[in-house]
PDB file of C-alpha atoms in Angstrom:
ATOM      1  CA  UNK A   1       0.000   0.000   0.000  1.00 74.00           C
ATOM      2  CA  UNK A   2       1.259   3.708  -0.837  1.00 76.00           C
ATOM      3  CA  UNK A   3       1.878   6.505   1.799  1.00 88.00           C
ATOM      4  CA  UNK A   4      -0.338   8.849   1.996  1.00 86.00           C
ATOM      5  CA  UNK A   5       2.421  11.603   0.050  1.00 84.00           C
ATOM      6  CA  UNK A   6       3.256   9.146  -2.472  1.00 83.00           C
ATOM      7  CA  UNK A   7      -0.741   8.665  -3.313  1.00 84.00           C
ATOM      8  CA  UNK A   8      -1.305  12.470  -3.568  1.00 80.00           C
ATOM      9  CA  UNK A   9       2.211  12.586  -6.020  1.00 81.00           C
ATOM     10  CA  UNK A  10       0.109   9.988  -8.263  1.00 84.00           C
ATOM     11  CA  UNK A  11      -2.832  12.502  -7.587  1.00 86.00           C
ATOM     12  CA  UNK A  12      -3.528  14.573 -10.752  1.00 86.00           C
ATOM     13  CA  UNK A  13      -5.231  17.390  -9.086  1.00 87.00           C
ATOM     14  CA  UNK A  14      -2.407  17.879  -6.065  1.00 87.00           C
ATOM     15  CA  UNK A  15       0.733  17.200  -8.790  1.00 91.00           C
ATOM     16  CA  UNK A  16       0.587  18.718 -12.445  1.00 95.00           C
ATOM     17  CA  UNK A  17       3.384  16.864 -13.533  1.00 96.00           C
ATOM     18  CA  UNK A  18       2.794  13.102 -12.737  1.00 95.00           C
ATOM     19  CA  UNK A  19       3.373  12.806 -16.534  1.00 95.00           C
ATOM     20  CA  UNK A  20       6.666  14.145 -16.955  1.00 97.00           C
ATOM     21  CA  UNK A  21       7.634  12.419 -13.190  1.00 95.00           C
ATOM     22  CA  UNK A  22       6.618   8.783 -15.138  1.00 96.00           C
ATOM     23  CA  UNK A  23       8.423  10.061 -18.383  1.00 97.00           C
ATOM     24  CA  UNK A  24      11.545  10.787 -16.089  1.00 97.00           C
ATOM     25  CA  UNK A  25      11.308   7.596 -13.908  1.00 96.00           C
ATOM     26  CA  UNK A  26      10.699   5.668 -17.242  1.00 97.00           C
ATOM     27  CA  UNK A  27      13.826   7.062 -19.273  1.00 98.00           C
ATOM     28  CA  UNK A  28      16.176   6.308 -16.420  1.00 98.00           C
ATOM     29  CA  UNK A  29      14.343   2.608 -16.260  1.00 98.00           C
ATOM     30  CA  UNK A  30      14.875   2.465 -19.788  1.00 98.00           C
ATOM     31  CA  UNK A  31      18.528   3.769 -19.797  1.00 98.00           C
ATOM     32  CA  UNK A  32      20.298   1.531 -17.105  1.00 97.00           C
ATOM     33  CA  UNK A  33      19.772   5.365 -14.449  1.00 97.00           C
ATOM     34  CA  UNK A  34      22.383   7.041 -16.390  1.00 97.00           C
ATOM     35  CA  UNK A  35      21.236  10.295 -16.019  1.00 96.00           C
ATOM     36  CA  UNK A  36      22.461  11.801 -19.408  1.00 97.00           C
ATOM     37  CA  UNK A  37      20.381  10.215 -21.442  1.00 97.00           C
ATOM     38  CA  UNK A  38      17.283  11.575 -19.283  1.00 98.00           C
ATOM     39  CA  UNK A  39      18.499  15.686 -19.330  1.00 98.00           C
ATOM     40  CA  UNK A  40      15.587  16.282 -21.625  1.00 98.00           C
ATOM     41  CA  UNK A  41      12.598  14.820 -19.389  1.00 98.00           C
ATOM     42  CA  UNK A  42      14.394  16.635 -16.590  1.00 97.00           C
ATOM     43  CA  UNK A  43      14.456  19.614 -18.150  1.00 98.00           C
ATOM     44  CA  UNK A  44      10.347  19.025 -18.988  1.00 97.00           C
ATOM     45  CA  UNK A  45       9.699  17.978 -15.380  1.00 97.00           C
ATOM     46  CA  UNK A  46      11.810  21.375 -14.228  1.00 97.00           C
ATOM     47  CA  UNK A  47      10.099  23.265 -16.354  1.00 97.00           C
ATOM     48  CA  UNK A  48       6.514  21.539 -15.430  1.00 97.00           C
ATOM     49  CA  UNK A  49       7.572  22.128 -11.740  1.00 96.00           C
ATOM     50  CA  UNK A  50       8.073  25.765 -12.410  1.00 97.00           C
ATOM     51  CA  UNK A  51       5.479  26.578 -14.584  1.00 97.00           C
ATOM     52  CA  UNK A  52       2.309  25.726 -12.277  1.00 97.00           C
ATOM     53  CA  UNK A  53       4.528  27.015  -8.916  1.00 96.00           C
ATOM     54  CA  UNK A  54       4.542  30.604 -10.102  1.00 97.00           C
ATOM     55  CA  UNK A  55       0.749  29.628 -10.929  1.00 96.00           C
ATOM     56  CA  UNK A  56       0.174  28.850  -7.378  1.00 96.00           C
ATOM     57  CA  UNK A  57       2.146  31.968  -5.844  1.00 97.00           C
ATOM     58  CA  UNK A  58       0.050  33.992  -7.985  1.00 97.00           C
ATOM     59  CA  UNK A  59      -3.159  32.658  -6.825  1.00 97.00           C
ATOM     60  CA  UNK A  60      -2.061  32.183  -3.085  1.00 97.00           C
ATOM     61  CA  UNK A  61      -1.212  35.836  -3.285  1.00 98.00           C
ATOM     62  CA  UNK A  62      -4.301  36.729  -4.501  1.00 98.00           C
ATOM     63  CA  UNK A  63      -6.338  34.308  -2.218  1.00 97.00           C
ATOM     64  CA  UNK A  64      -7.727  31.885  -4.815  1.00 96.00           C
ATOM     65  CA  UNK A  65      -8.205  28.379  -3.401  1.00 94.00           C
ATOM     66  CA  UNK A  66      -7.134  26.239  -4.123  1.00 92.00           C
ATOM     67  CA  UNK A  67      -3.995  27.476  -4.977  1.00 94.00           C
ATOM     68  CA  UNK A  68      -3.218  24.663  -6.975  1.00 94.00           C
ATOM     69  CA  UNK A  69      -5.900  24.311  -9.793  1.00 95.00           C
ATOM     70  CA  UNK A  70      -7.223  20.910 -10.405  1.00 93.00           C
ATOM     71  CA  UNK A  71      -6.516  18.748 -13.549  1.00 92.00           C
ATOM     72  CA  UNK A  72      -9.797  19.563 -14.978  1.00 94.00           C
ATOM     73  CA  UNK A  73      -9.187  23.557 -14.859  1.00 94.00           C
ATOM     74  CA  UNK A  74      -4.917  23.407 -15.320  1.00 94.00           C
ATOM     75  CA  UNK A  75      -6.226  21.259 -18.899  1.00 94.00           C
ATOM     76  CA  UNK A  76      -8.916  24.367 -19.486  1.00 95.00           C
ATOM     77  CA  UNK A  77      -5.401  26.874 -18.936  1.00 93.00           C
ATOM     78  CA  UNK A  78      -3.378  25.188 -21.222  1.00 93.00           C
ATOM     79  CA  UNK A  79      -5.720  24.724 -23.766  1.00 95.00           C
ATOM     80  CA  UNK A  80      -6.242  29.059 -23.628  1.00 95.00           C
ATOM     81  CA  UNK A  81      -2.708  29.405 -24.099  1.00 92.00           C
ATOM     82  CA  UNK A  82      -2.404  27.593 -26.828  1.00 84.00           C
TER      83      UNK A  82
END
């Protein structure tokens, strides 16, 4: 049985990037863990991790809850940018 943490990391409305955290995991699977062969799904996942925590700094400063948005609405955003 999972923790309780690692079920809300497999959680699509607490972690936005549970895809690029399987692509990651997968890639180093796939690639014996050496890590350079993996840059680019880090670089995703960094960039994942970044993108929605300046989304929820910006809506915890303006007192939105919940700060994070959930898969449903974060789907909605990215589909309004394009």
């Amino acid at each position: 049985r999972m923790s309780r943490h690692a079920q809300q990391l497999r959680d699509h409305d607490i972690n936005p990037c549970v895809a690029e955290t399987d692509a990651s995991r997968k890639c180093m699977d796939d690639n014996n863990y050496n890590k350079d062969m993996c840059t680019a799904y880090f670089l995703k996942y960094r960039s994942c991790r970044k993108f929605w925590h300046d989304i929820m700094m910006q809506r915890r400063r303006n007192g939105v809850k919940p700060e994070m948005p959930s898969a449903e609405e974060r789907k909605k955003m990215l589909e309004s940018m394009g």
